[in-house]
Coordinates of C-alpha atoms in Angstrom, one line a residue:
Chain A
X7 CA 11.0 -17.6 -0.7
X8 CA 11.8 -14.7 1.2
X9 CA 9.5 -13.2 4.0
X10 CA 9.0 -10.8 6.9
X11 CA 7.2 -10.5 9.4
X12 CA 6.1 -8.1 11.5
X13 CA 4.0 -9.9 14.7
X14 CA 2.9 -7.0 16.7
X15 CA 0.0 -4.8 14.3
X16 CA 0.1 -1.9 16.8
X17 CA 2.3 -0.3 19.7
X18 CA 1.4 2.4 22.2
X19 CA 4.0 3.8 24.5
X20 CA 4.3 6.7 26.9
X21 CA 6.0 9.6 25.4
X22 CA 9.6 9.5 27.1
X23 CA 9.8 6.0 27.2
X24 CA 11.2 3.3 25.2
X25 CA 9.9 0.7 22.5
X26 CA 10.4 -2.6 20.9
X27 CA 9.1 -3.3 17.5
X28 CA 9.9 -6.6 16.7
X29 CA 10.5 -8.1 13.0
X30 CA 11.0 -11.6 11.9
X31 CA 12.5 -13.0 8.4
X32 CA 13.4 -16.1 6.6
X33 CA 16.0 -16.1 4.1
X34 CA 18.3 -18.9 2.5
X35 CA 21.0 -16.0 1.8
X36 CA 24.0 -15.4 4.1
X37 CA 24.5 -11.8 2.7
X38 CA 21.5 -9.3 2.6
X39 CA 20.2 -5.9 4.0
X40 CA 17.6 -5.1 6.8
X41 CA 15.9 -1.9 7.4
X42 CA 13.5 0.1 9.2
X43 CA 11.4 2.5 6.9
X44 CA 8.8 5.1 9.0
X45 CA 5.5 6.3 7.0
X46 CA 4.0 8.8 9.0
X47 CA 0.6 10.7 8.4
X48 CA 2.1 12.1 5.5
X49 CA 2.4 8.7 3.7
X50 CA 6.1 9.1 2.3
X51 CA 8.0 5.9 3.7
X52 CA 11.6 7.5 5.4
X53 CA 14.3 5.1 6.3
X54 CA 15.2 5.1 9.9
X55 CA 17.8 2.9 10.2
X56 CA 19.6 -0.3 7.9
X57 CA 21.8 -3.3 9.2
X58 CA 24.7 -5.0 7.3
X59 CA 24.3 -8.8 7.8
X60 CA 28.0 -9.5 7.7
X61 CA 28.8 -6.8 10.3
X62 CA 28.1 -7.8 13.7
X63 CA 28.0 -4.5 15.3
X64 CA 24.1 -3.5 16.1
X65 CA 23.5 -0.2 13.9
X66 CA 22.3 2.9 15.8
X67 CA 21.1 6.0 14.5
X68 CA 20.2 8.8 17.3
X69 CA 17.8 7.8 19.0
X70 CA 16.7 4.5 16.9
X71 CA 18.8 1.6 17.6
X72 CA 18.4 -2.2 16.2
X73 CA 18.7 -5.5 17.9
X74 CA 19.9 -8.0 14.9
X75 CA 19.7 -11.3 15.7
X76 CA 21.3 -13.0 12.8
X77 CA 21.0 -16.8 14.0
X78 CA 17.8 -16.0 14.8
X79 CA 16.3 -14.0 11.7
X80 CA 15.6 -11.5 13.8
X81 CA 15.7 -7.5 13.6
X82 CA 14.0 -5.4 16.1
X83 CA 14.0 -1.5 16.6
X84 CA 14.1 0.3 19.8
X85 CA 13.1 4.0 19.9
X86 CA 14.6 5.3 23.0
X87 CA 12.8 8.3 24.7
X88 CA 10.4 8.3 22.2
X89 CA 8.6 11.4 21.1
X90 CA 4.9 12.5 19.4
X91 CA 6.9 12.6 16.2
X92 CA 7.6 8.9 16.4
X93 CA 3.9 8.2 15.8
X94 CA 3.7 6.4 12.2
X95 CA 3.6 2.9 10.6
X96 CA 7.1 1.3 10.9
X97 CA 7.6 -1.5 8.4
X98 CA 10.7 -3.7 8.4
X99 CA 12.1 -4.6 4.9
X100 CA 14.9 -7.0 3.6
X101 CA 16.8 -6.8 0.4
X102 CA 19.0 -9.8 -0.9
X103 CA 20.7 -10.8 -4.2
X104 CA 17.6 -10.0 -6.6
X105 CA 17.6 -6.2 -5.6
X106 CA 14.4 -6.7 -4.8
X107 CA 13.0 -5.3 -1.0
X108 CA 10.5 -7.5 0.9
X109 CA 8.1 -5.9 3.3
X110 CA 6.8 -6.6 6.4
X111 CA 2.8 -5.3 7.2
X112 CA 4.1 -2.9 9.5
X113 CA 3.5 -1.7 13.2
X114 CA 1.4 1.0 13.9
X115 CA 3.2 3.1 16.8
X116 CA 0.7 5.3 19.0
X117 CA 2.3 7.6 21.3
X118 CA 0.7 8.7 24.8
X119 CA 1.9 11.8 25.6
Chain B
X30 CA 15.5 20.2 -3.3
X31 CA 11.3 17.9 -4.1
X32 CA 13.2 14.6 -4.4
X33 CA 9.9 12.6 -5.6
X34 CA 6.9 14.1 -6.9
X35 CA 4.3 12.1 -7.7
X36 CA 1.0 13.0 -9.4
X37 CA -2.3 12.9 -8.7
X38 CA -2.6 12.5 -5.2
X39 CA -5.5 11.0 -4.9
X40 CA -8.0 9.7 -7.7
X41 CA -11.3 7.9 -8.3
X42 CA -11.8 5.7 -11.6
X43 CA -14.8 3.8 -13.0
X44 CA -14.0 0.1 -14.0
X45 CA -12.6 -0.5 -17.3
X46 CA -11.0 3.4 -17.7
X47 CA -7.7 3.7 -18.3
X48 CA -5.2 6.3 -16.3
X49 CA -1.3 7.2 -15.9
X50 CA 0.5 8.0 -12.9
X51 CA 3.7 10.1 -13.2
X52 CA 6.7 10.4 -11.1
X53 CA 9.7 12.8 -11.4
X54 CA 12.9 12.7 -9.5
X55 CA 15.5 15.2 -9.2
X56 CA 18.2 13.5 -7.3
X57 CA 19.9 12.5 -10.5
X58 CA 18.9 8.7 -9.6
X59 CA 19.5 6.3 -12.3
X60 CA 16.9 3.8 -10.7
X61 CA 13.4 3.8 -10.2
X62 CA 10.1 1.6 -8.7
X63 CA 6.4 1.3 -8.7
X64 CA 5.1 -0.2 -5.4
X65 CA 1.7 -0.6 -3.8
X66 CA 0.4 -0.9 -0.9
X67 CA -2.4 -2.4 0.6
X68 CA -4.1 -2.5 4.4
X69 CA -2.8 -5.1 5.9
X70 CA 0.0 -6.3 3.3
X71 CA 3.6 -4.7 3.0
X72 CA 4.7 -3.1 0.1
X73 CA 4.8 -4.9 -3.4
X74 CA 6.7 -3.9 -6.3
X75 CA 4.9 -3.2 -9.7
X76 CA 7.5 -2.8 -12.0
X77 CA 11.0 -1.1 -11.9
X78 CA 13.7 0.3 -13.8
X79 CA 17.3 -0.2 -13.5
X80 CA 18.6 2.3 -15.7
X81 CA 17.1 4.8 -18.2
X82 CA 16.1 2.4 -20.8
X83 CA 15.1 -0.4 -19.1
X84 CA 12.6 -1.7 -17.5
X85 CA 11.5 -5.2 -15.2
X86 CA 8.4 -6.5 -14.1
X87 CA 8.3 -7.1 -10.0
X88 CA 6.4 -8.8 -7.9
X89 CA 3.0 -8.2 -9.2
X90 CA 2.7 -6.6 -12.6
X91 CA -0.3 -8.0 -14.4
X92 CA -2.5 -5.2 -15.0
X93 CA 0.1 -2.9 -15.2
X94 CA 2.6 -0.8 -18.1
X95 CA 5.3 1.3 -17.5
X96 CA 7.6 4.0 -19.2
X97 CA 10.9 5.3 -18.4
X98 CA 10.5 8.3 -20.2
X99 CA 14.3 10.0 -18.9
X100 CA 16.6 9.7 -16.4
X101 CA 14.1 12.1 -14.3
X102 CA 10.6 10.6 -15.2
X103 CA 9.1 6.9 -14.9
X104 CA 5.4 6.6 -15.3
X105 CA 2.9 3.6 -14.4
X106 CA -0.3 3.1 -16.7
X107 CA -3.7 1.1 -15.7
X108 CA -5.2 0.3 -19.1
X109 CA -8.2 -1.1 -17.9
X110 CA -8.7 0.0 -13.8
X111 CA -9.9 -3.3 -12.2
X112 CA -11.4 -2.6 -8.4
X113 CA -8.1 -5.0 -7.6
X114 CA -6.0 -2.1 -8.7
X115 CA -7.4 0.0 -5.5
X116 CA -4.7 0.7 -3.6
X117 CA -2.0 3.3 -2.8
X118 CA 0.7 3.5 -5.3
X119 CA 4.7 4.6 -4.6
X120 CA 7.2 5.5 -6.4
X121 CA 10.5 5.9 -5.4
X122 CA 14.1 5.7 -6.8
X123 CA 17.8 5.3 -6.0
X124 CA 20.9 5.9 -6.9
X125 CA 21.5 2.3 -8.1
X126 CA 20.0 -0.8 -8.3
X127 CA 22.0 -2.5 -5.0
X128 CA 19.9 -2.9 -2.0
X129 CA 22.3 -0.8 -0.1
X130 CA 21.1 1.9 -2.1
X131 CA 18.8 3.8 0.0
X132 CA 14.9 4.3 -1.2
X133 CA 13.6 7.8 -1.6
X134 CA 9.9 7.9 -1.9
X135 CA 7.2 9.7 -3.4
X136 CA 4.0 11.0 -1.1
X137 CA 2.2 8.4 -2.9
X138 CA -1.2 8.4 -4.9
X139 CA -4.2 7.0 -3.3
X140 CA -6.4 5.5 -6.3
X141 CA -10.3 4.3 -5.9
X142 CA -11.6 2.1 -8.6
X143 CA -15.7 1.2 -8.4

């Protein structure tokens, strides 16, 4: 069966610097979908950023970048000079063949300003 | 432009009551979902719908109904609220199906049963 996981249940970074969330998953398919959704205070989940297995090339999306470790089952987000709007739950998700998503727990990201 | 407006936010039920949750989209979507989430777990899906017309049960549907009412609406009913069924429910569609199809989600409805 498919899963994610998310290993780190909170995250606190200086405002102006840069974080790692980290995300794990298992999956027997060799074609599938990653993402990065955000759910701040507000509750509605945005998505910050998805990942292609078959391409190779990292996706980037301003400041949000990913670090996709296919061998590995890996997927982790970097949020360069991150900012007091960055504070939220960040849940990774993957989406095979059966259109269905699987969710990681999330990471709670504090920022210090 | 609401995208997806879900209704109530919040809401308390006694054990045994019944209740529907409703969900509107105006993207011109032609799929839809019923998640929830609980502290500690990711998201799970209730129920979706593919199309107008169809529906499919998820990853945890027991306890659950669902209508597609249009292309626009897509409702989830409790027929008998269980303090199990506390959680926050989602809905959110997409333009299709694929898993390349970006979510759009609702504010969510945060639902107390005692």
């Amino acid at each position: 069966a498919q899963t994610v996981t998310q290993s780190q249940p909170e995250m606190s970074v200086q405002e102006a610097e840069t974080v790692t969330l980290s995300c794990t998953y298992d999956t027997s398919e060799s074609d599938y979908y990653l993402f990065w959704y955000k759910q701040p205070p507000s509750r509605q989940m945005i998505l910050v950023i998805r990942q292609e297995a078959y391409k190779q090339q990292n996706a980037t999306e301003n400041r949000f970048s990913v670090n996709f470790q296919k061998a590995a089952k890996s997927f982790s987000l970097k949020i360069s000079d991150s900012q007091l709007g960055d504070a939220a739950m960040y849940f990774c998700a993957h989406g095979g063949s059966n259109y269905q998503l699987i969710w990681g727990a999330g990471t709670k990201l504090i920022i210090k300003p | 432009n609401a995208g997806v407006t879900q209704t109530p936010k919040f809401q308390v039920l006694k054990t045994g009551q019944s209740m529907t949750l409703q969900c509107a989209q105006d993207m011109n979507h032609n799929s839809m979902y019923w998640y929830r989430q609980d502290p500690g777990m990711g998201l799970r899906l209730i129920y979706y719908s593919a199309s107008e017309g169809t529906t499919d049960k998820g990853e945890v549907p027991n306890g659950y109904n669902v209508s597609r009412l249009n292309k626009r609406e897509f409702s989830l009913r409790l027929e008998s609220a269980a303090p199990s069924q506390t959680s926050v429910y989602f809905c959110a569609s997409s333009e299709s199906l694929s898993v390349n199809s970006p979510l759009h989600f609702g504010n969510g409805t945060r639902l107390t049963v005692t």
